[in-house]
Amino acid sequence: MTLGTVLVTGASGYIGSHVVSNLLARGRDVRATVRDASDPGRVDHLRALPVSEGGSLEIVEMDLMDADSVSRAVAGCCEVIHTAAAVRITAKKPQSQIVDPSVIGTQNVLDAIDAEGSVERLVHTSSTAAIRPMKWQDGQTLTTETWADDATLEGNPYGLAKFSAERLVRDWHSAKDVSSRPRMVTVNPCIVFGPPLSKRHLRGSVSFIMTLLRREIPFVIPMHVSIVDVRDVAEAHVRALTMGEDAGRYLVVSGQMWFKEIARALKSSHPDLRVPTLQIPYSLSLVVSLFHPKINLSWAR
């Protein structure tokens, strides 16, 4: 059976790059979108990926906010894995820098899918940020039935962006005829760690690891986070093309670790580096976070 082309939006990003790698290893034809195909930092690591027999890689420019470029990217594809979004916790202009790229960009992708008519399967990258409300009781279990519907632009712009974009996808999907609509699945990973494929990937969640390795802070804060390996996240996206329920919502989480456990693991792997392992009290970390640019308690979101 000949499989069609898979479009991966945000292919130069941390998750997107690993999704492309996974697909190419399976011998799939991949169309990978990047914002600037002339930027080596966005494309060189993609071009260096091994391609299994039968597979191919096409790199195209796409701007999420430009509906025409999105339409050109979607044209002729039978599957779409939409990972592209603004991955930022804070910004000076959160509406235009965080929310709009996710929401307007996702709407442009959905409109292009409708106009093209060839897309049979859509996998949308959401996040546990779309699941975790700003206020929730101690001991409350967060599930795929939970929504961050109290996220605000001022208090949690990233959560608002991921919540709004996923709702948009689900409303679009549920409004369609069951017999003819594309299969749709959302993947909701937590904090993603694992090997970067580009220096650009040292930002975002990986920046916390780099902060410890470079000893940019001399201590760790008493918080724990849900984590998952980026390669597992990529595998979940690719499997979601054909596995799981239509309209399924899947948490991708490996487990939880305290920051001090992460620091000790890094110290064990890099004994030559002065990785901080001293944990300060939470009350002190609240105060320090107001003045230290490398400490952001939203890490634990």
Coordinates of C-alpha atoms in Angstrom, one line a residue:
M1 CA 0.0 0.0 0.0
T2 CA 1.3 3.4 -0.9
L3 CA 1.0 5.9 1.9
G4 CA 0.6 9.6 1.1
T5 CA 2.4 12.6 2.3
V6 CA 2.4 13.6 5.9
L7 CA 2.6 17.4 6.7
V8 CA 4.4 18.3 9.9
T9 CA 4.0 21.9 10.9
G10 CA 6.6 23.4 13.2
A11 CA 9.1 20.9 11.9
S12 CA 12.1 22.9 13.0
G13 CA 10.9 22.9 16.6
Y14 CA 11.9 20.5 19.4
I15 CA 8.9 18.1 19.1
G16 CA 8.3 18.7 15.4
S17 CA 11.9 17.7 14.5
H18 CA 11.6 14.4 16.4
V19 CA 8.3 13.7 14.7
V20 CA 9.9 14.2 11.3
S21 CA 12.8 11.9 12.4
N22 CA 10.3 9.2 13.4
L23 CA 8.3 9.4 10.2
L24 CA 11.5 9.3 8.0
A25 CA 12.7 6.3 9.9
R26 CA 9.4 4.6 8.9
G27 CA 10.0 5.4 5.3
R28 CA 7.2 8.0 5.0
D29 CA 7.1 10.9 2.7
V30 CA 7.2 14.0 4.9
R31 CA 6.6 17.7 4.1
A32 CA 8.1 19.7 6.8
T33 CA 7.2 23.3 7.4
V34 CA 9.7 26.0 8.6
R35 CA 9.4 29.7 8.9
D36 CA 12.6 30.4 7.0
A37 CA 14.0 27.7 4.7
S38 CA 17.2 29.8 4.2
D39 CA 18.1 29.7 7.9
P40 CA 20.6 26.9 8.6
G41 CA 19.5 26.7 12.2
R42 CA 16.0 25.7 11.1
V43 CA 16.8 23.3 8.3
D44 CA 20.3 21.8 8.6
H45 CA 19.4 19.3 11.3
L46 CA 16.3 18.2 9.3
R47 CA 18.3 17.6 6.2
A48 CA 20.8 15.6 8.2
L49 CA 18.1 13.1 9.4
P50 CA 18.4 9.5 8.0
V51 CA 15.7 8.5 5.6
S52 CA 14.6 4.9 5.4
E53 CA 13.8 3.2 2.1
G54 CA 10.7 4.7 0.4
G55 CA 10.8 7.9 2.4
S56 CA 11.5 11.4 1.4
L57 CA 11.8 14.9 3.0
E58 CA 10.4 18.1 1.5
I59 CA 11.0 21.3 3.4
V60 CA 8.7 24.2 2.7
E61 CA 8.3 27.7 4.2
M62 CA 5.1 28.4 6.1
D63 CA 3.9 31.3 8.3
L64 CA 1.1 30.2 10.6
M65 CA -0.4 33.7 10.4
D66 CA -0.4 33.7 6.6
A67 CA -3.4 31.7 5.4
D68 CA -2.1 31.4 1.8
S69 CA 1.2 29.9 2.9
V70 CA -0.7 27.4 5.1
S71 CA -2.9 26.4 2.2
R72 CA 0.1 25.8 0.0
A73 CA 1.7 23.6 2.7
V74 CA -1.5 21.5 3.2
A75 CA -2.1 21.0 -0.5
G76 CA -1.9 17.3 -1.5
C77 CA -1.3 15.9 2.0
C78 CA -3.3 13.1 3.4
E79 CA -2.2 13.5 7.0
V80 CA -1.3 16.5 9.1
I81 CA 0.6 16.6 12.4
H82 CA 0.2 20.1 13.6
T83 CA 2.9 20.9 16.2
A84 CA 3.5 24.5 15.3
A85 CA 2.8 27.0 18.1
A86 CA 4.4 29.7 20.1
V87 CA 6.1 27.9 23.0
R88 CA 6.6 30.7 25.5
I89 CA 5.3 31.0 29.1
T90 CA 5.6 34.8 29.2
A91 CA 5.9 37.7 26.8
K92 CA 5.6 41.4 26.8
K93 CA 2.7 41.1 24.3
P94 CA 1.1 37.8 25.3
Q95 CA -1.9 38.1 22.9
S96 CA 0.1 38.6 19.8
Q97 CA 3.2 36.7 20.8
I98 CA 1.7 33.6 22.5
V99 CA -2.1 33.3 22.0
D100 CA -2.6 34.5 18.4
P101 CA 0.0 32.2 16.7
S102 CA -1.6 29.2 18.4
V103 CA -5.2 30.1 17.9
I104 CA -5.2 32.0 14.6
G105 CA -2.5 29.7 13.2
T106 CA -4.6 26.6 14.1
Q107 CA -7.7 28.1 12.5
N108 CA -5.6 28.7 9.3
V109 CA -4.6 25.0 9.4
L110 CA -8.2 23.9 9.8
D111 CA -9.4 26.2 7.0
A112 CA -6.7 24.8 4.7
I113 CA -7.8 21.2 5.5
D114 CA -11.4 22.1 4.7
A115 CA -10.4 23.8 1.4
E116 CA -8.0 21.0 0.3
G117 CA -10.3 18.0 1.0
S118 CA -7.5 15.5 0.9
V119 CA -6.6 15.3 4.6
E120 CA -7.8 12.1 6.2
R121 CA -6.1 12.3 9.6
L122 CA -5.1 15.2 11.9
V123 CA -3.0 15.0 15.0
H124 CA -2.9 18.2 17.0
T125 CA -0.2 18.9 19.5
S126 CA -1.8 20.2 22.7
S127 CA -0.3 20.2 26.2
T128 CA -1.1 19.4 29.8
A129 CA -1.2 23.2 30.0
A130 CA -4.6 22.9 28.3
I131 CA -5.7 20.4 31.0
R132 CA -4.4 22.0 34.2
P133 CA -6.6 24.8 35.6
M134 CA -4.9 27.8 37.3
K135 CA -6.7 26.9 40.5
W136 CA -7.2 23.3 41.6
Q137 CA -7.4 21.6 44.9
D138 CA -4.5 19.7 46.4
G139 CA -4.9 16.0 45.6
Q140 CA -7.2 16.7 42.6
T141 CA -6.4 14.3 39.8
L142 CA -6.1 15.9 36.4
T143 CA -7.5 13.7 33.6
T144 CA -8.4 14.0 29.9
E145 CA -11.8 15.3 31.1
T146 CA -10.1 18.3 32.8
W147 CA -9.7 21.7 31.1
A148 CA -7.7 24.8 31.9
D149 CA -10.9 26.8 31.3
D150 CA -9.9 29.4 33.9
A151 CA -6.6 30.4 32.1
T152 CA -6.3 34.1 31.6
L153 CA -4.1 36.3 29.4
E154 CA -2.6 37.9 32.4
G155 CA -2.0 34.9 34.6
N156 CA -1.4 32.0 32.2
P157 CA -1.2 33.1 28.5
Y158 CA 0.4 29.8 27.4
G159 CA -2.3 27.8 29.1
L160 CA -4.9 30.0 27.5
A161 CA -3.3 29.5 24.1
K162 CA -3.2 25.7 24.3
F163 CA -6.7 25.5 25.8
S164 CA -8.2 27.8 23.1
A165 CA -6.4 26.1 20.2
E166 CA -7.5 22.6 21.4
R167 CA -11.1 23.7 21.9
L168 CA -11.0 25.2 18.4
V169 CA -9.9 21.9 16.9
R170 CA -12.5 19.9 18.9
D171 CA -15.3 22.2 18.0
W172 CA -14.3 22.1 14.4
H173 CA -14.2 18.3 14.4
S174 CA -17.5 17.7 16.3
A175 CA -19.4 20.0 14.0
K176 CA -18.6 17.8 11.0
D177 CA -20.5 14.7 9.7
V178 CA -19.1 11.6 11.4
S179 CA -19.0 9.7 8.2
S180 CA -16.9 12.1 6.2
R181 CA -14.8 14.1 8.7
P182 CA -11.0 13.6 9.1
R183 CA -9.9 11.4 11.9
M184 CA -8.7 13.7 14.7
V185 CA -6.6 13.1 17.8
T186 CA -5.0 15.5 20.3
V187 CA -1.7 14.7 22.1
N188 CA -1.1 16.4 25.4
P189 CA 2.5 16.1 26.6
C190 CA 3.8 17.4 29.9
I191 CA 7.2 19.0 30.3
V192 CA 9.4 17.5 27.5
F193 CA 13.0 16.6 28.0
G194 CA 15.4 14.6 25.9
P195 CA 18.1 15.0 23.2
P196 CA 17.9 18.2 21.1
L197 CA 18.5 17.9 17.4
S198 CA 19.5 21.6 17.0
K199 CA 21.0 24.3 19.2
R200 CA 17.6 26.1 18.8
H201 CA 16.1 23.3 21.0
L202 CA 18.2 24.4 24.0
R203 CA 15.4 26.9 24.7
G204 CA 12.0 26.0 26.2
S205 CA 11.9 23.1 28.6
V206 CA 15.4 22.0 27.8
S207 CA 16.7 25.4 29.0
F208 CA 16.0 24.3 32.6
I209 CA 18.5 21.4 32.1
M210 CA 21.0 23.8 30.6
T211 CA 20.5 26.2 33.5
L212 CA 21.6 23.4 35.9
L213 CA 24.5 22.2 33.7
R214 CA 25.8 25.7 33.4
R215 CA 25.2 26.4 37.1
E216 CA 23.3 29.6 36.3
I217 CA 21.5 29.1 39.6
P218 CA 23.3 27.8 42.7
F219 CA 20.4 25.8 44.1
V220 CA 17.2 23.9 43.1
I221 CA 13.7 24.8 44.2
P222 CA 11.5 22.2 46.0
M223 CA 9.1 21.4 43.2
H224 CA 8.3 18.4 41.1
V225 CA 7.2 18.2 37.5
S226 CA 5.6 15.7 35.2
I227 CA 8.2 14.8 32.5
V228 CA 8.4 12.8 29.3
D229 CA 11.1 12.0 26.7
V230 CA 10.7 13.9 23.4
R231 CA 11.2 10.7 21.5
D232 CA 8.2 9.2 23.3
V233 CA 6.2 12.3 22.4
A234 CA 7.1 11.9 18.8
E235 CA 6.2 8.2 18.8
A236 CA 2.8 9.1 20.3
H237 CA 2.1 11.6 17.5
V238 CA 3.0 9.1 14.8
R239 CA 1.0 6.3 16.4
A240 CA -2.0 8.7 16.8
L241 CA -2.3 8.9 13.1
T242 CA -3.8 5.4 13.0
M243 CA -4.2 4.3 16.7
G244 CA -6.6 5.3 19.5
E245 CA -10.1 6.7 19.2
D246 CA -11.3 9.3 16.8
A247 CA -11.5 12.6 18.8
G248 CA -9.3 11.0 21.4
R249 CA -7.3 13.1 23.9
Y250 CA -4.1 11.5 25.1
L251 CA -1.9 12.5 28.0
V252 CA 1.8 11.7 27.3
V253 CA 3.5 11.5 30.6
S254 CA 6.3 9.2 31.8
G255 CA 6.2 10.1 35.5
Q256 CA 7.2 12.8 38.0
M257 CA 10.5 14.0 39.3
W258 CA 11.6 16.5 41.9
F259 CA 14.0 19.2 40.7
K260 CA 16.6 17.9 43.1
E261 CA 16.3 14.4 41.6
I262 CA 16.8 15.8 38.1
A263 CA 19.8 17.7 39.4
R264 CA 21.3 14.6 41.0
A265 CA 20.8 12.6 37.8
L266 CA 22.6 15.3 35.9
K267 CA 25.4 15.5 38.4
S268 CA 25.8 11.7 38.2
S269 CA 26.0 11.8 34.4
H270 CA 28.3 14.9 34.4
P271 CA 30.6 14.6 37.4
D272 CA 33.0 17.1 35.9
L273 CA 30.3 19.8 36.1
R274 CA 29.3 21.7 39.3
V275 CA 25.6 20.9 39.0
P276 CA 23.7 22.4 42.0
T277 CA 21.9 20.0 44.2
L278 CA 21.2 22.1 47.3
Q279 CA 17.4 22.5 47.7
I280 CA 16.2 25.8 49.2
P281 CA 12.8 26.1 51.1
Y282 CA 9.8 26.9 48.9
S283 CA 9.1 30.2 50.8
L284 CA 12.6 31.3 49.9
S285 CA 12.3 30.3 46.3
L286 CA 9.2 32.5 46.0
V287 CA 11.2 35.5 47.1
V288 CA 14.2 34.7 45.0
S289 CA 12.1 34.2 41.9
L290 CA 11.1 37.9 42.0
F291 CA 14.7 38.9 41.5
H292 CA 16.5 36.1 39.7
P293 CA 15.9 36.0 35.9
K294 CA 16.6 32.3 35.7
I295 CA 14.1 31.2 38.3
N296 CA 10.5 30.9 37.1
L297 CA 8.0 29.0 39.2
S298 CA 5.8 28.5 36.1
W299 CA 8.3 25.7 35.3
A300 CA 6.1 23.5 37.4
R301 CA 3.0 24.2 35.3

